[in-house]
PDB file of C-alpha atoms in Angstrom:
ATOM      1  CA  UNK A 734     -47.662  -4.679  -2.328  1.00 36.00           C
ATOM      2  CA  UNK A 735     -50.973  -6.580  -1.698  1.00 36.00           C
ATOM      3  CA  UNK A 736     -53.964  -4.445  -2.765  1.00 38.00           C
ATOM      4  CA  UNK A 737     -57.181  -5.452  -0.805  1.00 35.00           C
ATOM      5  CA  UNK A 738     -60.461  -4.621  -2.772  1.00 33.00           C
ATOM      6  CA  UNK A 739     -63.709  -4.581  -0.687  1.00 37.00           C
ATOM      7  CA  UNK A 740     -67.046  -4.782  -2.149  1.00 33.00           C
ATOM      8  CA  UNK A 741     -70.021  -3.039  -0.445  1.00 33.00           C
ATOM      9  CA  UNK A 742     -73.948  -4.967  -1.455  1.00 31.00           C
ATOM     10  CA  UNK A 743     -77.169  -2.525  -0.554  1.00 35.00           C
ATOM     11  CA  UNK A 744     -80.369  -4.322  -0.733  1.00 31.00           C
ATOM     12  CA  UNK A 745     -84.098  -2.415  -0.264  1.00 31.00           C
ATOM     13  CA  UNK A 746     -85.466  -4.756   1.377  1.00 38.00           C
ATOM     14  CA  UNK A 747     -89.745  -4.106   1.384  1.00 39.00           C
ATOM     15  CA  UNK A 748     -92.669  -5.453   3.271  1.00 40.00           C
ATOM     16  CA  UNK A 749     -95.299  -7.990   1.074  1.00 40.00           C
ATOM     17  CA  UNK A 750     -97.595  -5.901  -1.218  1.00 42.00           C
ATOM     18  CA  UNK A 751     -95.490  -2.665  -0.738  1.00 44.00           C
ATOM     19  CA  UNK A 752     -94.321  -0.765  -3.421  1.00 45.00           C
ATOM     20  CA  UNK A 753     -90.391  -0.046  -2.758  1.00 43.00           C
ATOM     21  CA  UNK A 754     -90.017   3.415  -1.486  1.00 46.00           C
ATOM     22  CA  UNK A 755     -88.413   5.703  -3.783  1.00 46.00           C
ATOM     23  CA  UNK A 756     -84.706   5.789  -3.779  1.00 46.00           C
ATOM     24  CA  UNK A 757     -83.334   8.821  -1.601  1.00 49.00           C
ATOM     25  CA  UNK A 758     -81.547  10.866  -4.293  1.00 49.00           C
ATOM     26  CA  UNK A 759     -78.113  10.734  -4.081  1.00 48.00           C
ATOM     27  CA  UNK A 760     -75.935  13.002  -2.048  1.00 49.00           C
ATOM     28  CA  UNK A 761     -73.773  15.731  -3.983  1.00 50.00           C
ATOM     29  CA  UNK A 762     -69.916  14.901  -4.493  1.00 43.00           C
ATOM     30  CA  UNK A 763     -68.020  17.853  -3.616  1.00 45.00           C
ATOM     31  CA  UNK A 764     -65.633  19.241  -5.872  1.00 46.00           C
ATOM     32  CA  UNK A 765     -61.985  18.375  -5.686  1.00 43.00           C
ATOM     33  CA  UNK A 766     -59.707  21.222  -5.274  1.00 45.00           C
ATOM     34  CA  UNK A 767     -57.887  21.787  -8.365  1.00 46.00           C
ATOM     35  CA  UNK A 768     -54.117  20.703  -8.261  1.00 44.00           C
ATOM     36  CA  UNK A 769     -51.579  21.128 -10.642  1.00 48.00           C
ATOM     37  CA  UNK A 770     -49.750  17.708 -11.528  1.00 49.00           C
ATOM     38  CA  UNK A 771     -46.534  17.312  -9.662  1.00 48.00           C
ATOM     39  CA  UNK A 772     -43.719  15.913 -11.218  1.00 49.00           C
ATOM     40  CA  UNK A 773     -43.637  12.347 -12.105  1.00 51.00           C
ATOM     41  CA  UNK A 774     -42.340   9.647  -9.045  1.00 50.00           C
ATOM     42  CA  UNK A 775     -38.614   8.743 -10.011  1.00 48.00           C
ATOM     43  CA  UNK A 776     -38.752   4.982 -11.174  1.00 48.00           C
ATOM     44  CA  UNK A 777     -37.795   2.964  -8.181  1.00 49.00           C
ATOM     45  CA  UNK A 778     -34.051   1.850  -7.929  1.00 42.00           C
ATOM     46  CA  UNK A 779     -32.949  -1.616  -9.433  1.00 45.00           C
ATOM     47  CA  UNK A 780     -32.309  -4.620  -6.144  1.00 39.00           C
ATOM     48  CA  UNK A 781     -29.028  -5.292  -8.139  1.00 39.00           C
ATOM     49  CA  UNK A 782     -28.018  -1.804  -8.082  1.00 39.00           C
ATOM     50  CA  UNK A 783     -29.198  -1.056  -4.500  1.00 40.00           C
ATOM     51  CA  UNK A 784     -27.102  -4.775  -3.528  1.00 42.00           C
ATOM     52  CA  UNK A 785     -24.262  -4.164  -5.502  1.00 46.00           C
ATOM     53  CA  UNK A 786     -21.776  -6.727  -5.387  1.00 54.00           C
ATOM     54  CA  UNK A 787     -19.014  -6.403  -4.052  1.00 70.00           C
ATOM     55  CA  UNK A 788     -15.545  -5.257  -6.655  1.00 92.00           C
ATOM     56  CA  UNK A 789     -11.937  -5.830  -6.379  1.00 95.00           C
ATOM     57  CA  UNK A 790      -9.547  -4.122  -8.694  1.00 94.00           C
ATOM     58  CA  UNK A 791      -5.853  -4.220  -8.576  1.00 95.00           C
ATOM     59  CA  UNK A 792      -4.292  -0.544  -9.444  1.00 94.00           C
ATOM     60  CA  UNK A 793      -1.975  -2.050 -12.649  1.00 95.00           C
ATOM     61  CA  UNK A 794      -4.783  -4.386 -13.262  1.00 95.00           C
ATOM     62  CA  UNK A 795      -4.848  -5.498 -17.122  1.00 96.00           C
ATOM     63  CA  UNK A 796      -7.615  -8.446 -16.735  1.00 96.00           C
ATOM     64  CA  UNK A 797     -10.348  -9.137 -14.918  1.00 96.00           C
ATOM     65  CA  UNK A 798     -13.165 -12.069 -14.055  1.00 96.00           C
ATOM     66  CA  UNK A 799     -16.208 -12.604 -12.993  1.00 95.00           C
ATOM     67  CA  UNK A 800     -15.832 -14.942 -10.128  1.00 95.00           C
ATOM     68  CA  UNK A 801     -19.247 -16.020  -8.402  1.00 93.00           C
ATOM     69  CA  UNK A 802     -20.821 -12.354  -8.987  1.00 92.00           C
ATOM     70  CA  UNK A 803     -17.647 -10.770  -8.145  1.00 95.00           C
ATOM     71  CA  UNK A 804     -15.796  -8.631 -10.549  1.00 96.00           C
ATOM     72  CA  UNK A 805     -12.169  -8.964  -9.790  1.00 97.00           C
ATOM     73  CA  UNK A 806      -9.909  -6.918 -11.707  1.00 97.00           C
ATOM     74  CA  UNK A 807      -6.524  -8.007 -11.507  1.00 97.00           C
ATOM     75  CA  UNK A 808      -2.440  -7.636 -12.559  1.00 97.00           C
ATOM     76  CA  UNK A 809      -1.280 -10.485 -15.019  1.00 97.00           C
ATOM     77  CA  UNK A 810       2.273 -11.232 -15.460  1.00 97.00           C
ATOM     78  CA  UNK A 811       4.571 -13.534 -17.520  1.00 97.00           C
ATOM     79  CA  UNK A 812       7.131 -14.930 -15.347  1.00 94.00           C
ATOM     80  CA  UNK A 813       9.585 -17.726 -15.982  1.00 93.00           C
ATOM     81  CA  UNK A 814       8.114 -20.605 -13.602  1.00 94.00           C
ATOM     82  CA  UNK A 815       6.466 -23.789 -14.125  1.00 93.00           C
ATOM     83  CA  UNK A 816       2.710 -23.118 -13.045  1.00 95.00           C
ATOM     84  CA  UNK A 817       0.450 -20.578 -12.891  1.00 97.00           C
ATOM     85  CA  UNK A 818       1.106 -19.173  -9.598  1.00 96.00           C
ATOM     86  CA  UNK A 819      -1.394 -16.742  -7.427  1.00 97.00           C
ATOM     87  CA  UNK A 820      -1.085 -14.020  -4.985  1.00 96.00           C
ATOM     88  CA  UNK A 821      -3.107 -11.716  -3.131  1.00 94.00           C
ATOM     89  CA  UNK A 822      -1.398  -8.947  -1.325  1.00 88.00           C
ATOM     90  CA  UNK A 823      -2.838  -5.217  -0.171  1.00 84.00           C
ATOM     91  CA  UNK A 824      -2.857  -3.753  -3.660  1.00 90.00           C
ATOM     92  CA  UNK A 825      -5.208  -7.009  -4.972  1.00 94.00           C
ATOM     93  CA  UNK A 826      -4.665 -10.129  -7.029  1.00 97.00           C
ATOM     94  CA  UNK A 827      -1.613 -10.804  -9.066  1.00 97.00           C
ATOM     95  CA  UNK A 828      -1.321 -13.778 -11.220  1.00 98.00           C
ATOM     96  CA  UNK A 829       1.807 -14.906 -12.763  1.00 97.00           C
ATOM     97  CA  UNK A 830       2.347 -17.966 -15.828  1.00 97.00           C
ATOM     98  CA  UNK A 831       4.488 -19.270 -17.789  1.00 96.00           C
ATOM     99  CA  UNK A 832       4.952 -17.974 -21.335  1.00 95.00           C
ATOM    100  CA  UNK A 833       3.597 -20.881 -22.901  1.00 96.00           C
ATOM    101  CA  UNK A 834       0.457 -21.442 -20.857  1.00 96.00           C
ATOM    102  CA  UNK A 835      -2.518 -19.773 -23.107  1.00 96.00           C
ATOM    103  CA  UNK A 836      -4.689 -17.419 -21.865  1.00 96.00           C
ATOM    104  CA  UNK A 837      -7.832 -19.658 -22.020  1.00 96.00           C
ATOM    105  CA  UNK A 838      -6.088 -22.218 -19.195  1.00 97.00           C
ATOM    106  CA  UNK A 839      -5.132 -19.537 -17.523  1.00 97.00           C
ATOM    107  CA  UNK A 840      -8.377 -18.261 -16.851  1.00 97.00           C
ATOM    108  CA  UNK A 841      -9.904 -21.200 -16.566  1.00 97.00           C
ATOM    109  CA  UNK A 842      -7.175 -21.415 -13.773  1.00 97.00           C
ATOM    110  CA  UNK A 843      -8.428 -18.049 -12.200  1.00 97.00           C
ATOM    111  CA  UNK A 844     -12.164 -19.435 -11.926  1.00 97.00           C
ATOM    112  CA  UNK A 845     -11.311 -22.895 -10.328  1.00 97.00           C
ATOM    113  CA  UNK A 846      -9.549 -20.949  -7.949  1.00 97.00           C
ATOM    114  CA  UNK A 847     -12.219 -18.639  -7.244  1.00 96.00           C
ATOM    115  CA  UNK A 848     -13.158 -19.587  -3.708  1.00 96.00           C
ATOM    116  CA  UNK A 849      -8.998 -19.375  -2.194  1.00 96.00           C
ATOM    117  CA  UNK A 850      -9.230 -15.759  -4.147  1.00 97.00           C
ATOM    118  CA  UNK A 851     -12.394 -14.777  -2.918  1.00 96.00           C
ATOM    119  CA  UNK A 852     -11.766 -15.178   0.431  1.00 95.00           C
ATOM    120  CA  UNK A 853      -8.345 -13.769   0.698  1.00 95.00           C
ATOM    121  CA  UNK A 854      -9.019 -10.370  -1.188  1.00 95.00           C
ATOM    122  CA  UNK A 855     -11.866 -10.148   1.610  1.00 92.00           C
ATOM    123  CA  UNK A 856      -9.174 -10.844   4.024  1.00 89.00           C
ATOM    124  CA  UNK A 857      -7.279  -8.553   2.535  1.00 88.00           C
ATOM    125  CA  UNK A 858     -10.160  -6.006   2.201  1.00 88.00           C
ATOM    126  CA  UNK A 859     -10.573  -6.293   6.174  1.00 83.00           C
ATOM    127  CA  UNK A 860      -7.116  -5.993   7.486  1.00 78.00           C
ATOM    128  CA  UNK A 861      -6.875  -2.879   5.051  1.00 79.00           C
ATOM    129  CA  UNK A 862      -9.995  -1.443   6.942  1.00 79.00           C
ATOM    130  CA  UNK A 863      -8.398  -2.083  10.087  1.00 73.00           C
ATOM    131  CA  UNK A 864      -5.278  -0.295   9.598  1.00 69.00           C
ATOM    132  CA  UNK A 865      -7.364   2.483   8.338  1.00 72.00           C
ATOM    133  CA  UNK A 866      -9.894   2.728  11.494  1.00 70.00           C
ATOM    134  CA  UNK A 867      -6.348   2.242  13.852  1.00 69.00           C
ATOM    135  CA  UNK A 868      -4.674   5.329  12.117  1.00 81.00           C
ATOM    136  CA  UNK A 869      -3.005   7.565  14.742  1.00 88.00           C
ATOM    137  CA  UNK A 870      -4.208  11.063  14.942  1.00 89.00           C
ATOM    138  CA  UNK A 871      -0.852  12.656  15.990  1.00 94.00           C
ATOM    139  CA  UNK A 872      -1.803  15.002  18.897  1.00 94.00           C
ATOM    140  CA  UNK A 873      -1.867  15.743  22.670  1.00 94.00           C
ATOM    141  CA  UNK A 874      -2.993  12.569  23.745  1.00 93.00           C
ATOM    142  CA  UNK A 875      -2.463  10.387  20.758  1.00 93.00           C
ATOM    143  CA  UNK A 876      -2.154   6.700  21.279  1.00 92.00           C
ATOM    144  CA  UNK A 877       0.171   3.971  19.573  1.00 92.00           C
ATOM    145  CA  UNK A 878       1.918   0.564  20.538  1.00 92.00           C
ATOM    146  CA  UNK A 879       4.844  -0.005  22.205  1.00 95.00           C
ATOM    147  CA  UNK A 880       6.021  -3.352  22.862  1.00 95.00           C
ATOM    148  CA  UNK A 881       2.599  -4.515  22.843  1.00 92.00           C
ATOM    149  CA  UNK A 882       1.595  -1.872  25.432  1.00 92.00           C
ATOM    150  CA  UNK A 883      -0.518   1.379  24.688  1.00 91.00           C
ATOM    151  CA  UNK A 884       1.528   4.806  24.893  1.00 94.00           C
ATOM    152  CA  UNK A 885       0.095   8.195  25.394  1.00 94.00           C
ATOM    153  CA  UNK A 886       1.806  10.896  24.160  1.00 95.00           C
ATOM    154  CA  UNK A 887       1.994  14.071  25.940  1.00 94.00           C
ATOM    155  CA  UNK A 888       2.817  17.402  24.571  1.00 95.00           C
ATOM    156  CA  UNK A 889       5.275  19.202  26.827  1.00 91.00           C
ATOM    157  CA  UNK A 890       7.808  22.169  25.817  1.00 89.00           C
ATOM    158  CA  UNK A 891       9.353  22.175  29.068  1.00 85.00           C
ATOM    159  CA  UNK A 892      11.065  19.212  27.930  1.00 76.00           C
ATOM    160  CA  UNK A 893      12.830  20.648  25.490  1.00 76.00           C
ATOM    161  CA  UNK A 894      13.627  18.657  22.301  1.00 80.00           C
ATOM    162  CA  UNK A 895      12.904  15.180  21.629  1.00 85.00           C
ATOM    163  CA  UNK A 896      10.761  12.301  23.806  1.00 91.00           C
ATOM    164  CA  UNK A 897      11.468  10.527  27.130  1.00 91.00           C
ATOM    165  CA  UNK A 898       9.190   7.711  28.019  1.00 92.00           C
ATOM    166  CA  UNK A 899       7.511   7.671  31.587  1.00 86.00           C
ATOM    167  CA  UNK A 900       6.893   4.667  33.130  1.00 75.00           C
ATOM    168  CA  UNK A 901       5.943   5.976  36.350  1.00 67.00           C
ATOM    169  CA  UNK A 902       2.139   6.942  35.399  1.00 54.00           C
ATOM    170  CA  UNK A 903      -0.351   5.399  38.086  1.00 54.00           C
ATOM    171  CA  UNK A 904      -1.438   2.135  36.788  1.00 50.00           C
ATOM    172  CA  UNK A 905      -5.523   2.905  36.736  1.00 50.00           C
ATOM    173  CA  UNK A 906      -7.935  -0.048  35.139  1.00 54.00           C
ATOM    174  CA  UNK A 907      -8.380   0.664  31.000  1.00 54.00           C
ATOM    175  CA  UNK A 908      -5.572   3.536  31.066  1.00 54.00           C
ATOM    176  CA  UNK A 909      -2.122   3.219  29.689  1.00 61.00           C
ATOM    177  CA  UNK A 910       0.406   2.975  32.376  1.00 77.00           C
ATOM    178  CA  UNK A 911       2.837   4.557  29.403  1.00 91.00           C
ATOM    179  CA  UNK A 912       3.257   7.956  28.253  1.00 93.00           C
ATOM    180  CA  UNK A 913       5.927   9.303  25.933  1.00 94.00           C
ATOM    181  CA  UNK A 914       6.488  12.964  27.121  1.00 94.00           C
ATOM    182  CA  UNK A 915       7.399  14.882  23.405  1.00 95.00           C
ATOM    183  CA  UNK A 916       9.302  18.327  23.486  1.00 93.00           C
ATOM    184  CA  UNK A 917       6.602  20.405  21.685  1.00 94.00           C
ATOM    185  CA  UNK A 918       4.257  22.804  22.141  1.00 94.00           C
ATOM    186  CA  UNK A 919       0.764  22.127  22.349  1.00 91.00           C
ATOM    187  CA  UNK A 920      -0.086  23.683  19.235  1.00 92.00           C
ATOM    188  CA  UNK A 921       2.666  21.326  17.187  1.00 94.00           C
ATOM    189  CA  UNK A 922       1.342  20.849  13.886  1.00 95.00           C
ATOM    190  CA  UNK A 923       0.457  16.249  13.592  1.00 94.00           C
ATOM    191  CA  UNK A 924       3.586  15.989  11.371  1.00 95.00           C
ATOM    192  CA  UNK A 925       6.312  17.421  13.826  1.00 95.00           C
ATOM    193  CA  UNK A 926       4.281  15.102  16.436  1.00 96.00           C
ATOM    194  CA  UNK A 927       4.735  12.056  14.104  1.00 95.00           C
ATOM    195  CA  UNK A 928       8.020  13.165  13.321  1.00 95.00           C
ATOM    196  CA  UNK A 929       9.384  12.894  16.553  1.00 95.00           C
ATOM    197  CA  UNK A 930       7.195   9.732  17.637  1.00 96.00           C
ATOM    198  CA  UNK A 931       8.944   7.584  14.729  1.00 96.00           C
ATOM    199  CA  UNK A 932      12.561   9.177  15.486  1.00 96.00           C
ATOM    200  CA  UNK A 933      11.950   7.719  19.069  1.00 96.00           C
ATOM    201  CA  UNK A 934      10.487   4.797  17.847  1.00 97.00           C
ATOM    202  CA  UNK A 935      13.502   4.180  15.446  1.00 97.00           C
ATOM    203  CA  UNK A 936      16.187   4.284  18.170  1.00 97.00           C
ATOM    204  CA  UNK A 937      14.407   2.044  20.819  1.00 97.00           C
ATOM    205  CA  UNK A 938      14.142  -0.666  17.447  1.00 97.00           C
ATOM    206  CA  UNK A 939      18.054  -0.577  16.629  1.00 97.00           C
ATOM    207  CA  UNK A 940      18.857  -0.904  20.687  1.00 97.00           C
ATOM    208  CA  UNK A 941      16.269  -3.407  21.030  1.00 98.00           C
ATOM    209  CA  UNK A 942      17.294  -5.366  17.899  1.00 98.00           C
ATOM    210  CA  UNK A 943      20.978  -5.452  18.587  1.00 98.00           C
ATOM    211  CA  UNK A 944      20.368  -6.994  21.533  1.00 98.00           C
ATOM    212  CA  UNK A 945      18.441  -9.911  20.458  1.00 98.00           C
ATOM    213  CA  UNK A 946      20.494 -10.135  17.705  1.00 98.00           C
ATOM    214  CA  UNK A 947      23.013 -10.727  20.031  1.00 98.00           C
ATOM    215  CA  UNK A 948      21.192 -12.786  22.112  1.00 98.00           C
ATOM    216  CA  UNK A 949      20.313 -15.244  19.390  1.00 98.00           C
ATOM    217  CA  UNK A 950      22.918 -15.366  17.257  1.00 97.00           C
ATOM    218  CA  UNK A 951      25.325 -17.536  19.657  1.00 97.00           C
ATOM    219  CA  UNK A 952      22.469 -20.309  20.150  1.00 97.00           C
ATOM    220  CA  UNK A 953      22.357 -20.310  16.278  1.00 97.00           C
ATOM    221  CA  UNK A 954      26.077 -20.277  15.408  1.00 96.00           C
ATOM    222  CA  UNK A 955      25.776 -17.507  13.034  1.00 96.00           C
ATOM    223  CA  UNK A 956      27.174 -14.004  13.230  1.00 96.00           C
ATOM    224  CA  UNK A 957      25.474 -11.156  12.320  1.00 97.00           C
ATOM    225  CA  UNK A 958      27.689  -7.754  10.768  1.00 96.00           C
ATOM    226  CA  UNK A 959      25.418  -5.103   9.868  1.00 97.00           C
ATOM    227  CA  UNK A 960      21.979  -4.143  11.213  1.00 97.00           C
ATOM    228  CA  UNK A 961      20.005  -1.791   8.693  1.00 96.00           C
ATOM    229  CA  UNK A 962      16.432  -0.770   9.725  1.00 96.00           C
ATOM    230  CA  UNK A 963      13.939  -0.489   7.048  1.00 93.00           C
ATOM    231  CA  UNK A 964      10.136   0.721   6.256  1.00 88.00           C
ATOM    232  CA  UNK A 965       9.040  -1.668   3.935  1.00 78.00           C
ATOM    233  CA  UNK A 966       5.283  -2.030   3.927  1.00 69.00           C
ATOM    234  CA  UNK A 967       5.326  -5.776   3.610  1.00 71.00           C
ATOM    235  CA  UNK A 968       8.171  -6.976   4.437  1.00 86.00           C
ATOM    236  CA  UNK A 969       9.003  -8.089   8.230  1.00 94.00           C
ATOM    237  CA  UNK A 970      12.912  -8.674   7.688  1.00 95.00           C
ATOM    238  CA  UNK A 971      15.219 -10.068   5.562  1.00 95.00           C
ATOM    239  CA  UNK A 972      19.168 -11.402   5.707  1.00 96.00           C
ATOM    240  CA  UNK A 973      21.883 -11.258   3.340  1.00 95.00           C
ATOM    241  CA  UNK A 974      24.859 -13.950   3.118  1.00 92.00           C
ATOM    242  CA  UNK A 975      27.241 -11.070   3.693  1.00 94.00           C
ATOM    243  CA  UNK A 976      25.784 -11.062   7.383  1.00 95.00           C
ATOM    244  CA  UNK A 977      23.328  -8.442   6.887  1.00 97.00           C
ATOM    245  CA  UNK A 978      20.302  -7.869   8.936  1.00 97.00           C
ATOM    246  CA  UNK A 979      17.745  -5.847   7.691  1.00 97.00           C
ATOM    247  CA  UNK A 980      14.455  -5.544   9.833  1.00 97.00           C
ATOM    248  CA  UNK A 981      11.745  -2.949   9.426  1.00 96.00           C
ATOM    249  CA  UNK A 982      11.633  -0.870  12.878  1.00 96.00           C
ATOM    250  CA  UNK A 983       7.849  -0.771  12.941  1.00 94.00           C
ATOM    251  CA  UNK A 984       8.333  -4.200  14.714  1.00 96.00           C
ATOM    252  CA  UNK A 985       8.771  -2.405  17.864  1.00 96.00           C
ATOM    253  CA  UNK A 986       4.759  -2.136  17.845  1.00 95.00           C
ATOM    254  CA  UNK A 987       5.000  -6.013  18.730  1.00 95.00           C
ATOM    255  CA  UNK A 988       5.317  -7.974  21.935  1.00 95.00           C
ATOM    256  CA  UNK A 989       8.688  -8.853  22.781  1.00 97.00           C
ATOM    257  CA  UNK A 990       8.290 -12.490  21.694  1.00 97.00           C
ATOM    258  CA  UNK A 991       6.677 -11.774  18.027  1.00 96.00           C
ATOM    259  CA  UNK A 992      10.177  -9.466  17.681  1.00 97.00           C
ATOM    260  CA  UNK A 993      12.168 -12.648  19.010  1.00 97.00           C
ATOM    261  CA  UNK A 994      10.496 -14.516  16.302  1.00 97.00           C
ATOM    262  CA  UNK A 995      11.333 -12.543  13.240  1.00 97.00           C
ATOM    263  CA  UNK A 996      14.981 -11.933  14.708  1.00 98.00           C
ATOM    264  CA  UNK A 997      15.304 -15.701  14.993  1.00 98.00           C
ATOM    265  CA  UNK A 998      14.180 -16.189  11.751  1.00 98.00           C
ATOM    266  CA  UNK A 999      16.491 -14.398   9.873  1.00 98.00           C
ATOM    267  CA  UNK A1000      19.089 -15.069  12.028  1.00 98.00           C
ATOM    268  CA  UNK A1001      18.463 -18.808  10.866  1.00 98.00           C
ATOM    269  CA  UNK A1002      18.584 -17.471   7.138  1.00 97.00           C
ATOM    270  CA  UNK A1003      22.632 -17.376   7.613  1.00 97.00           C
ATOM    271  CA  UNK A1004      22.340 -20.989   7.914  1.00 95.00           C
ATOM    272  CA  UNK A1005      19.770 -22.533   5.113  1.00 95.00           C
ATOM    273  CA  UNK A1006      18.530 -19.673   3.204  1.00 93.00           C
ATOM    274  CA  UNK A1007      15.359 -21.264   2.232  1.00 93.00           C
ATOM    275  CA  UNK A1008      12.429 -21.605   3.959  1.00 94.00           C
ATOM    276  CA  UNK A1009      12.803 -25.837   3.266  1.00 95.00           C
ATOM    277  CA  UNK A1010      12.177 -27.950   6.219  1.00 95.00           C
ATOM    278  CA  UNK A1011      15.656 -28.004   7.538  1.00 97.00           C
ATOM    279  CA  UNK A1012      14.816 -23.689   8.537  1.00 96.00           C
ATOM    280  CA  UNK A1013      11.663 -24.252  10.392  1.00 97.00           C
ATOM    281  CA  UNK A1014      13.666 -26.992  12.531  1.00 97.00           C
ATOM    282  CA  UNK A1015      16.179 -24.618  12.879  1.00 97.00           C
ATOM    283  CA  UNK A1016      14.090 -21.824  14.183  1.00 97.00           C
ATOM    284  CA  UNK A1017      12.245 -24.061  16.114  1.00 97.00           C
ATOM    285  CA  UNK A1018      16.089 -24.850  18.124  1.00 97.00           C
ATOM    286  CA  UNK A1019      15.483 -21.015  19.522  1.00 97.00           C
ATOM    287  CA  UNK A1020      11.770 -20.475  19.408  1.00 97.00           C
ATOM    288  CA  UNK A1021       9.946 -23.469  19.693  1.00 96.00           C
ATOM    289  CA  UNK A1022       6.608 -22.070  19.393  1.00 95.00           C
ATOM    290  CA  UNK A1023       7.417 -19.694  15.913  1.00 94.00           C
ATOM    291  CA  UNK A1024       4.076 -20.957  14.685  1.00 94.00           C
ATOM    292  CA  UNK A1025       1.951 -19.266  16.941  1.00 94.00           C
ATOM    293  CA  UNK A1026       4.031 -15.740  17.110  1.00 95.00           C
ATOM    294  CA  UNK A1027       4.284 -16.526  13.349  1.00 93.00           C
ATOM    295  CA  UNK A1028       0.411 -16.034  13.439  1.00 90.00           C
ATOM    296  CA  UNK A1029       0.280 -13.178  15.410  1.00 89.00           C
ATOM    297  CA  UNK A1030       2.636 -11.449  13.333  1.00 88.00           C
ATOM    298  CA  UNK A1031       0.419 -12.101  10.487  1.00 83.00           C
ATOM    299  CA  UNK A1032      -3.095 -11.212  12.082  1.00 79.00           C
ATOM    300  CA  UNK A1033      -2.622  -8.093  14.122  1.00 78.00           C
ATOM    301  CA  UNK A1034      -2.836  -5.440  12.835  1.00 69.00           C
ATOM    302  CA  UNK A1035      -0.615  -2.372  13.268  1.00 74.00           C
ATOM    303  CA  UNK A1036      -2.079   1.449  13.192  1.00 74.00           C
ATOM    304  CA  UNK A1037      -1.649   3.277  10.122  1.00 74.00           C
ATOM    305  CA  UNK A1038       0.831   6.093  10.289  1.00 76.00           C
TER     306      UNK A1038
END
């Protein structure tokens, strides 16, 4: 803070042959009030502690880096591969080397990486945020996706047990068309709400998927034997030699075309079972624009349950 000192000059100034007249005699200063001392001022707050950088740290982290005034805490593995290999998923970064790469190259591999890392932990970071600030409050009134469309669920014991989907709601401008009518009473504690949500959920996902299972498989020349639903938290789908299909029912939050594109996809597994060149052309046979939906699968994010 600038301090500004100003400096006050008082000249007598008297006539030729005059003696100066006396100076006035100065005014009495009145006394202060006594105070007692108050404590002293807390030392103002270090700029690096008020602009704290921003930390990453893996939960099974067991080394960490400084990279470009980040601290990134992160899981190390020994793997049998052939380079050191890098991932970031929702828990943090995981790197993975060879047994006979030395821990100097791999760090030295860690820091020339820095910016890809950077930037997808904060990608990470955000989509995590997301999810959090789209979790459902499971009530009268709650709201999740269906299909790509918004669904409002509505608490009604005359119903009886379970949830039957109107579709008959008056279209109005910014309101869901949708509402899923639940057999509760209004004073249903969130977890029987949720509980009955997902059970509904779960059935329209194994009708829906058998059918574009169906649909696809003859175009592909594959046959499918077993659908399984799962709830993994990061995986989409995956397919088994045997003719297993395992997809994770929270894909019914999707549009109809993003579901298309994972049931194509692992539909085309039964064929190459790789993701090589030779796969992408053959989900491109069925869903030419897998790319895209591919994308959208990727960036949206779902609400948290």
């Amino acid at each position: 803070m600038l301090k500004f000192l100003q400096l006050t000059l008082d000249f007598l100034d008297g006539a030729p042959g005059q003696r100066p007249a006396a100076p006035a005699a100065p005014a009495p200063v009145p006394a202060e009030p006594a105070t007692r001392p108050g404590p002293p001022a807390p030392p103002a707050e270090p700029l690096h502690a008020v602009l704290a950088p921003a930390t990453f740290h893996h939960p099974r982290a067991n080394r960490q880096a400084t990279l470009a005034g980040t601290f990134v805490a992160y899981e190390f593995r020994r793997r049998r591969r052939r380079s050191i290999g890098f991932l970031v998923g929702a828990e943090g970064l995981t790197v993975s080397a060879p047994a006979w790469v030395p821990l100097r190259e791999v760090d030295a591999a860690v820091q020339e990486k820095s910016g890809w890392i950077l930037a997808k932990l904060q990608a990470a970071r955000q989509r995590r945020d997301q999810l959090e600030s789209a979790r459902i409050e499971w009530k009268d009134g709650a709201c999740f996706p269906f299909l790509g469309e918004p669904v409002i669920v509505v608490l009604d014991p005359r119903r009886g047990t379970g949830a039957v989907l109107n579709t008959e709601a008056q279209a109005l401008p910014g309101v869901p068309r949708l509402t899923l009518h639940v057999g509760l009473p209004h004073d249903a504690a969130a977890e029987q709400i949720r509980d009955v949500v997902q059970a509904w959920l779960m059935r329209q996902a194994r009708r829906l998927f058998t059918e574009r299972l169906d649909h696809f498989a003859p175009q592909l020349s594959v046959q499918w034997r077993k659908l399984a639903l799962s709830n993994a938290g990061t995986r989409w789908g995956t397919a088994h030699s045997d003719g297993t299909i395992r997809l994770n029912w929270r894909l019914v939050h999707f549009r109809l075309p993003v579901i298309d594109y994972v049931v194509a996809h692992e539909l085309s597994h039964l064929r190459v079972m790789d993701h090589s060149p030779k796969f992408w052309d053959t989900v491109a046979t069925v869903v030419p624009d897998y790319a895209q939906l591919r994308g959208q699968l990727k960036d949206e994010a779902l609400p948290g349950w």
